[in-house]
Amino acid sequence: MVNHCNLTCDHCCSYSPLLSPSEVDPDELTQDLHALKGLLKPQLLKIVGGEPTLHSNLFKILSSAKAVQIAPQLSLTTNGCFLDRITDECLMLLDHITISVYSLEPRQKSIFKSFIKRAKKFTVILNWKIQDTFSQMDRGELSTRADAESIFQSCWIHDRCHSVRRGVFYCCTRTQYLKDLYGETPFTDDGVRIRDTRQEKLLQKIHKYLNRTEPLNSCRLCYGGQAPLRPHRLLSKKEQTLKKAQVKELCRCIT
C-alpha cells in the first residue's frame, strides 16, 4: 500500500530503500479488488508495503479491502515499529497480522507484550517472523534468458504471491516496484491490466498469464524463490544511492 519504509533493509523484496515515498489511494484499491472479484478466490488478502502502517489512512485501506469481500481473511504485514498506529478500529477488521522481529530490546519486548493483549482482545492471530536473514534476490548483473526461464520455472513466488496495484494484476510482487523505480518499459507485459475490460475477457487474460511458461522481464534481475540467505543489515545512504543506480542500469539493459 506504500512504497516507503522507515528501515533500509538490504535485499528488500519490494525495493523500498530505493523508492520515493508513495501510497495507494483507498478508492483505487476498491476499484482494483472489485475488478478481480468473481475471477479470483484467494483465501487470504494481505496488506503489505513498504511499511503499510506508514499509510496516511491505514483504517480506510483496511476497511476498503474488507468491504469488497474478495477473500475470507484479511492480513497485515508490518515491521512492528509502529504498532501504535494499528488502532482498535483497525484490529476489528483484521484476521491476521505478521510482524517481522529485528530486535528484542527491553523496550521492544514491552511494546510487543502490550500489542499481544490488544490483538487477543479482537481475536487477531499474530504471526511472528524472526528477521535475522534476508533472501538475496537482487542480481548484480542480468541473467541470460535461459537462466531466467529456469529461475521462473522453479520459483514458488509466482504461484503464491499474486498482487494487484494501480490497475495491474501481477503474479510476482517485485515487478510493480521496478516500474516505480525505472518506468513502465520494459515491464509492460509483466502484469495484466484489469480496468475497463469485460470480466470474461479479463478471466481469459489472467488464466493465460498465470499459466505462462516464459519468464517475466523482471526475472532477469532476480534469483527467485531459491535465492541464498544473507544476514540482515541496513543500507547506508551511500549504498542506497549506488544500488539504485545499479538497478536502473540493469533495467535499461533489458531488451
mmCIF file of C-alpha atoms in Angstrom:
data_model
loop_
_atom_site.group_PDB
_atom_site.id
_atom_site.type_symbol
_atom_site.label_atom_id
_atom_site.label_comp_id
_atom_site.label_asym_id
_atom_site.label_seq_id
_atom_site.Cartn_x
_atom_site.Cartn_y
_atom_site.Cartn_z
ATOM 1 C CA MET A 1 0.000 0.000 0.000
ATOM 2 C CA VAL A 2 3.046 2.236 0.289
ATOM 3 C CA ASN A 3 6.468 2.165 -1.346
ATOM 4 C CA HIS A 4 8.365 3.669 1.549
ATOM 5 C CA CYS A 5 9.598 2.222 4.821
ATOM 6 C CA ASN A 6 11.373 3.549 7.899
ATOM 7 C CA LEU A 7 14.003 0.800 7.511
ATOM 8 C CA THR A 8 16.548 0.425 4.697
ATOM 9 C CA CYS A 9 16.982 -3.344 4.655
ATOM 10 C CA ASP A 10 19.447 -4.738 2.158
ATOM 11 C CA HIS A 11 17.747 -7.118 -0.309
ATOM 12 C CA CYS A 12 14.296 -5.727 0.479
ATOM 13 C CA CYS A 13 11.880 -7.667 -1.728
ATOM 14 C CA SER A 14 9.911 -4.521 -2.569
ATOM 15 C CA TYR A 15 12.949 -2.281 -3.230
ATOM 16 C CA SER A 16 11.704 0.170 -0.568
ATOM 17 C CA PRO A 17 15.141 1.691 0.226
ATOM 18 C CA LEU A 18 15.448 2.712 -3.433
ATOM 19 C CA LEU A 19 11.986 4.217 -3.948
ATOM 20 C CA SER A 20 10.422 7.609 -3.299
ATOM 21 C CA PRO A 21 7.500 7.793 -0.841
ATOM 22 C CA SER A 22 4.211 6.847 -2.470
ATOM 23 C CA GLU A 23 0.890 5.394 -1.341
ATOM 24 C CA VAL A 24 -2.177 3.782 -2.894
ATOM 25 C CA ASP A 25 -5.487 5.622 -2.754
ATOM 26 C CA PRO A 26 -8.155 3.587 -0.885
ATOM 27 C CA ASP A 27 -10.701 4.200 -3.649
ATOM 28 C CA GLU A 28 -8.199 2.897 -6.188
ATOM 29 C CA LEU A 29 -7.742 -0.253 -4.105
ATOM 30 C CA THR A 30 -11.506 -0.748 -4.010
ATOM 31 C CA GLN A 31 -11.711 -0.398 -7.786
ATOM 32 C CA ASP A 32 -8.952 -2.943 -8.352
ATOM 33 C CA LEU A 33 -10.390 -5.513 -5.959
ATOM 34 C CA HIS A 34 -13.862 -5.194 -7.477
ATOM 35 C CA ALA A 35 -12.354 -5.794 -10.927
ATOM 36 C CA LEU A 36 -10.914 -9.100 -9.696
ATOM 37 C CA LYS A 37 -13.802 -10.228 -7.505
ATOM 38 C CA GLY A 38 -15.541 -13.215 -9.052
ATOM 39 C CA LEU A 39 -12.465 -14.081 -11.116
ATOM 40 C CA LEU A 40 -10.088 -14.968 -8.296
ATOM 41 C CA LYS A 41 -10.848 -16.660 -4.983
ATOM 42 C CA PRO A 42 -7.898 -16.035 -2.664
ATOM 43 C CA GLN A 43 -8.136 -17.441 0.846
ATOM 44 C CA LEU A 44 -6.160 -14.533 2.260
ATOM 45 C CA LEU A 45 -5.776 -10.894 1.241
ATOM 46 C CA LYS A 46 -2.529 -9.374 2.512
ATOM 47 C CA ILE A 47 -1.971 -5.663 3.005
ATOM 48 C CA VAL A 48 1.747 -5.040 2.562
ATOM 49 C CA GLY A 49 4.297 -2.321 1.789
ATOM 50 C CA GLY A 50 6.928 -0.901 2.101
ATOM 51 C CA GLU A 51 5.691 -0.446 5.628
ATOM 52 C CA PRO A 52 1.875 -0.260 5.422
ATOM 53 C CA THR A 53 1.449 1.365 8.842
ATOM 54 C CA LEU A 54 3.026 4.476 7.275
ATOM 55 C CA HIS A 55 -0.034 4.919 5.045
ATOM 56 C CA SER A 56 -1.774 8.191 5.835
ATOM 57 C CA ASN A 57 -5.126 6.399 6.241
ATOM 58 C CA LEU A 58 -4.494 2.793 7.239
ATOM 59 C CA PHE A 59 -8.033 2.353 8.557
ATOM 60 C CA LYS A 60 -9.533 3.417 5.224
ATOM 61 C CA ILE A 61 -7.259 0.989 3.363
ATOM 62 C CA LEU A 62 -8.295 -1.885 5.625
ATOM 63 C CA SER A 63 -11.989 -1.010 5.607
ATOM 64 C CA SER A 64 -11.963 -0.694 1.803
ATOM 65 C CA ALA A 65 -10.272 -4.077 1.443
ATOM 66 C CA LYS A 66 -12.669 -5.698 3.907
ATOM 67 C CA ALA A 67 -15.779 -4.248 2.262
ATOM 68 C CA VAL A 68 -15.087 -5.832 -1.135
ATOM 69 C CA GLN A 69 -15.026 -9.327 0.447
ATOM 70 C CA ILE A 70 -12.730 -10.816 -2.171
ATOM 71 C CA ALA A 71 -11.179 -13.136 0.438
ATOM 72 C CA PRO A 72 -12.492 -14.610 3.700
ATOM 73 C CA GLN A 73 -9.476 -13.387 5.678
ATOM 74 C CA LEU A 74 -7.631 -10.068 5.819
ATOM 75 C CA SER A 75 -3.991 -9.838 6.899
ATOM 76 C CA LEU A 76 -1.458 -7.074 7.518
ATOM 77 C CA THR A 77 2.324 -7.461 7.279
ATOM 78 C CA THR A 78 4.417 -4.985 9.293
ATOM 79 C CA ASN A 79 7.924 -4.490 10.632
ATOM 80 C CA GLY A 80 6.441 -3.850 14.069
ATOM 81 C CA CYS A 81 7.952 -0.391 14.524
ATOM 82 C CA PHE A 82 4.620 1.456 14.581
ATOM 83 C CA LEU A 83 2.194 -0.933 16.241
ATOM 84 C CA ASP A 84 0.524 2.034 17.941
ATOM 85 C CA ARG A 85 -0.768 3.095 14.515
ATOM 86 C CA ILE A 86 -2.798 -0.105 14.319
ATOM 87 C CA THR A 87 -5.813 1.216 16.185
ATOM 88 C CA ASP A 88 -8.566 -0.840 17.780
ATOM 89 C CA GLU A 89 -10.724 0.069 14.783
ATOM 90 C CA CYS A 90 -8.087 -1.472 12.514
ATOM 91 C CA LEU A 91 -7.828 -4.581 14.677
ATOM 92 C CA MET A 92 -11.571 -5.115 14.359
ATOM 93 C CA LEU A 93 -11.104 -5.506 10.596
ATOM 94 C CA LEU A 94 -8.105 -7.851 10.660
ATOM 95 C CA ASP A 95 -7.840 -11.625 10.986
ATOM 96 C CA HIS A 96 -4.050 -11.940 10.919
ATOM 97 C CA ILE A 97 -1.003 -9.729 11.447
ATOM 98 C CA THR A 98 2.510 -10.843 10.518
ATOM 99 C CA ILE A 99 5.179 -8.977 12.480
ATOM 100 C CA SER A 100 8.841 -9.036 11.482
ATOM 101 C CA VAL A 101 11.110 -9.039 14.522
ATOM 102 C CA TYR A 102 14.501 -7.363 14.069
ATOM 103 C CA SER A 103 15.422 -6.957 17.726
ATOM 104 C CA LEU A 104 14.162 -7.888 21.177
ATOM 105 C CA GLU A 105 15.384 -4.991 23.282
ATOM 106 C CA PRO A 106 13.570 -4.454 26.614
ATOM 107 C CA ARG A 107 11.519 -1.548 25.251
ATOM 108 C CA GLN A 108 10.521 -3.556 22.172
ATOM 109 C CA LYS A 109 9.511 -6.515 24.339
ATOM 110 C CA SER A 110 7.230 -4.247 26.347
ATOM 111 C CA ILE A 111 5.602 -2.899 23.179
ATOM 112 C CA PHE A 112 5.084 -6.418 21.847
ATOM 113 C CA LYS A 113 3.526 -7.623 25.114
ATOM 114 C CA SER A 114 1.087 -4.728 25.105
ATOM 115 C CA PHE A 115 0.146 -5.356 21.479
ATOM 116 C CA ILE A 116 -0.367 -9.078 22.103
ATOM 117 C CA LYS A 117 -3.008 -8.174 24.699
ATOM 118 C CA ARG A 118 -4.747 -5.796 22.291
ATOM 119 C CA ALA A 119 -4.724 -8.326 19.448
ATOM 120 C CA LYS A 120 -6.097 -11.052 21.710
ATOM 121 C CA LYS A 121 -8.992 -8.785 22.651
ATOM 122 C CA PHE A 122 -10.040 -8.702 18.990
ATOM 123 C CA THR A 123 -9.105 -12.359 18.293
ATOM 124 C CA VAL A 124 -6.451 -11.339 15.768
ATOM 125 C CA ILE A 125 -3.882 -14.067 15.095
ATOM 126 C CA LEU A 126 -0.289 -12.812 15.340
ATOM 127 C CA ASN A 127 2.462 -14.436 13.284
ATOM 128 C CA TRP A 128 5.975 -13.581 14.477
ATOM 129 C CA LYS A 129 8.767 -13.717 11.903
ATOM 130 C CA ILE A 130 12.338 -13.520 13.227
ATOM 131 C CA GLN A 131 14.016 -11.439 10.520
ATOM 132 C CA ASP A 132 17.724 -12.083 11.063
ATOM 133 C CA THR A 133 18.281 -13.022 7.404
ATOM 134 C CA PHE A 134 17.023 -11.769 4.041
ATOM 135 C CA SER A 135 16.829 -13.617 0.728
ATOM 136 C CA GLN A 136 19.382 -12.141 -1.674
ATOM 137 C CA MET A 137 17.026 -11.918 -4.625
ATOM 138 C CA ASP A 138 18.789 -8.992 -6.304
ATOM 139 C CA ARG A 139 21.280 -9.820 -9.036
ATOM 140 C CA GLY A 140 24.406 -7.786 -9.715
ATOM 141 C CA GLU A 141 24.080 -8.471 -13.436
ATOM 142 C CA LEU A 142 21.299 -9.553 -15.776
ATOM 143 C CA SER A 143 20.731 -13.272 -16.158
ATOM 144 C CA THR A 144 20.582 -14.831 -19.598
ATOM 145 C CA ARG A 145 17.120 -15.584 -20.950
ATOM 146 C CA ALA A 146 17.799 -19.295 -20.437
ATOM 147 C CA ASP A 147 18.731 -18.732 -16.792
ATOM 148 C CA ALA A 148 15.677 -16.524 -16.289
ATOM 149 C CA GLU A 149 13.456 -19.278 -17.686
ATOM 150 C CA SER A 150 14.969 -21.814 -15.299
ATOM 151 C CA ILE A 151 14.517 -19.445 -12.344
ATOM 152 C CA PHE A 152 10.901 -18.761 -13.321
ATOM 153 C CA GLN A 153 10.039 -22.447 -13.625
ATOM 154 C CA SER A 154 11.428 -23.268 -10.176
ATOM 155 C CA CYS A 155 10.182 -20.141 -8.381
ATOM 156 C CA TRP A 156 7.335 -20.582 -5.895
ATOM 157 C CA ILE A 157 6.705 -16.842 -5.697
ATOM 158 C CA HIS A 158 4.721 -16.588 -8.947
ATOM 159 C CA ASP A 159 2.370 -19.303 -7.680
ATOM 160 C CA ARG A 160 1.755 -17.848 -4.212
ATOM 161 C CA CYS A 161 2.453 -14.095 -4.209
ATOM 162 C CA HIS A 162 -0.090 -12.621 -6.596
ATOM 163 C CA SER A 163 -0.718 -8.917 -6.164
ATOM 164 C CA VAL A 164 -2.746 -6.037 -7.544
ATOM 165 C CA ARG A 165 -1.773 -2.396 -7.622
ATOM 166 C CA ARG A 166 -2.858 0.648 -9.598
ATOM 167 C CA GLY A 167 -4.921 -1.247 -12.133
ATOM 168 C CA VAL A 168 -2.500 -4.093 -12.830
ATOM 169 C CA PHE A 169 -2.524 -7.714 -11.619
ATOM 170 C CA TYR A 170 0.868 -9.358 -11.046
ATOM 171 C CA CYS A 171 1.925 -12.964 -10.461
ATOM 172 C CA CYS A 172 5.005 -11.627 -8.632
ATOM 173 C CA THR A 173 5.341 -8.739 -6.218
ATOM 174 C CA ARG A 174 8.632 -7.333 -7.499
ATOM 175 C CA THR A 175 7.729 -6.092 -10.991
ATOM 176 C CA GLN A 176 5.490 -3.281 -9.758
ATOM 177 C CA TYR A 177 8.340 -1.750 -7.767
ATOM 178 C CA LEU A 178 10.760 -1.952 -10.680
ATOM 179 C CA LYS A 179 8.181 0.011 -12.674
ATOM 180 C CA ASP A 180 8.191 2.696 -9.990
ATOM 181 C CA LEU A 181 11.972 2.765 -9.976
ATOM 182 C CA TYR A 182 12.616 2.742 -13.715
ATOM 183 C CA GLY A 183 9.388 3.119 -15.665
ATOM 184 C CA GLU A 184 6.755 1.066 -17.483
ATOM 185 C CA THR A 185 9.077 -0.173 -20.229
ATOM 186 C CA PRO A 186 10.437 -2.908 -20.274
ATOM 187 C CA PHE A 187 7.957 -4.364 -17.779
ATOM 188 C CA THR A 188 4.676 -3.704 -19.617
ATOM 189 C CA ASP A 189 3.944 -7.392 -20.215
ATOM 190 C CA ASP A 190 4.953 -8.498 -16.705
ATOM 191 C CA GLY A 191 1.405 -7.843 -15.489
ATOM 192 C CA VAL A 192 -2.219 -7.753 -16.698
ATOM 193 C CA ARG A 193 -4.216 -4.532 -16.886
ATOM 194 C CA ILE A 194 -7.543 -5.173 -15.204
ATOM 195 C CA ARG A 195 -9.562 -1.995 -15.636
ATOM 196 C CA ASP A 196 -12.051 -1.277 -18.411
ATOM 197 C CA THR A 197 -12.040 -4.915 -19.534
ATOM 198 C CA ARG A 198 -15.071 -7.223 -19.661
ATOM 199 C CA GLN A 199 -14.842 -9.909 -16.987
ATOM 200 C CA GLU A 200 -14.987 -12.795 -19.456
ATOM 201 C CA LYS A 201 -12.085 -11.395 -21.462
ATOM 202 C CA LEU A 202 -10.174 -10.457 -18.310
ATOM 203 C CA LEU A 203 -10.575 -14.000 -16.961
ATOM 204 C CA GLN A 204 -9.045 -15.383 -20.158
ATOM 205 C CA LYS A 205 -6.144 -12.939 -19.951
ATOM 206 C CA ILE A 206 -5.420 -13.748 -16.310
ATOM 207 C CA HIS A 207 -5.680 -17.500 -16.924
ATOM 208 C CA LYS A 208 -3.209 -17.277 -19.796
ATOM 209 C CA TYR A 209 -0.907 -15.070 -17.742
ATOM 210 C CA LEU A 210 -0.868 -17.367 -14.706
ATOM 211 C CA ASN A 211 -0.141 -20.375 -16.915
ATOM 212 C CA ARG A 212 2.652 -18.753 -18.896
ATOM 213 C CA THR A 213 5.934 -20.634 -19.174
ATOM 214 C CA GLU A 214 8.118 -17.767 -20.351
ATOM 215 C CA PRO A 215 9.763 -15.692 -17.599
ATOM 216 C CA LEU A 216 8.901 -12.109 -16.759
ATOM 217 C CA ASN A 217 11.431 -9.498 -17.790
ATOM 218 C CA SER A 218 11.853 -8.712 -14.094
ATOM 219 C CA CYS A 219 13.060 -12.304 -13.588
ATOM 220 C CA ARG A 220 16.324 -11.288 -15.231
ATOM 221 C CA LEU A 221 17.120 -9.149 -12.182
ATOM 222 C CA CYS A 222 16.164 -11.813 -9.641
ATOM 223 C CA TYR A 223 17.416 -15.077 -8.146
ATOM 224 C CA GLY A 224 13.834 -16.147 -7.447
ATOM 225 C CA GLY A 225 12.432 -18.217 -4.628
ATOM 226 C CA GLN A 226 15.635 -20.235 -4.258
ATOM 227 C CA ALA A 227 17.756 -17.151 -3.564
ATOM 228 C CA PRO A 228 20.538 -17.546 -0.986
ATOM 229 C CA LEU A 229 20.113 -16.099 2.510
ATOM 230 C CA ARG A 230 22.209 -13.210 3.794
ATOM 231 C CA PRO A 231 22.435 -11.679 7.299
ATOM 232 C CA HIS A 232 20.016 -8.815 7.821
ATOM 233 C CA ARG A 233 21.571 -5.361 7.655
ATOM 234 C CA LEU A 234 20.580 -1.805 6.811
ATOM 235 C CA LEU A 235 21.877 0.095 3.793
ATOM 236 C CA SER A 236 23.631 3.414 4.305
ATOM 237 C CA LYS A 237 22.551 6.463 2.286
ATOM 238 C CA LYS A 238 25.555 5.997 0.019
ATOM 239 C CA GLU A 239 24.745 2.335 -0.524
ATOM 240 C CA GLN A 240 21.136 3.192 -1.330
ATOM 241 C CA THR A 241 22.250 5.671 -3.988
ATOM 242 C CA LEU A 242 24.721 3.241 -5.539
ATOM 243 C CA LYS A 243 22.276 0.341 -5.561
ATOM 244 C CA LYS A 244 19.516 2.457 -7.077
ATOM 245 C CA ALA A 245 21.829 3.468 -9.927
ATOM 246 C CA GLN A 246 22.879 -0.149 -10.425
ATOM 247 C CA VAL A 247 19.322 -1.487 -10.615
ATOM 248 C CA LYS A 248 18.242 1.271 -13.010
ATOM 249 C CA GLU A 249 21.180 0.459 -15.275
ATOM 250 C CA LEU A 250 20.213 -3.228 -15.307
ATOM 251 C CA CYS A 251 16.648 -2.259 -16.218
ATOM 252 C CA ARG A 252 17.967 -0.128 -19.066
ATOM 253 C CA CYS A 253 19.903 -3.099 -20.453
ATOM 254 C CA ILE A 254 16.870 -5.398 -20.736
ATOM 255 C CA THR A 255 15.989 -5.945 -24.395
#
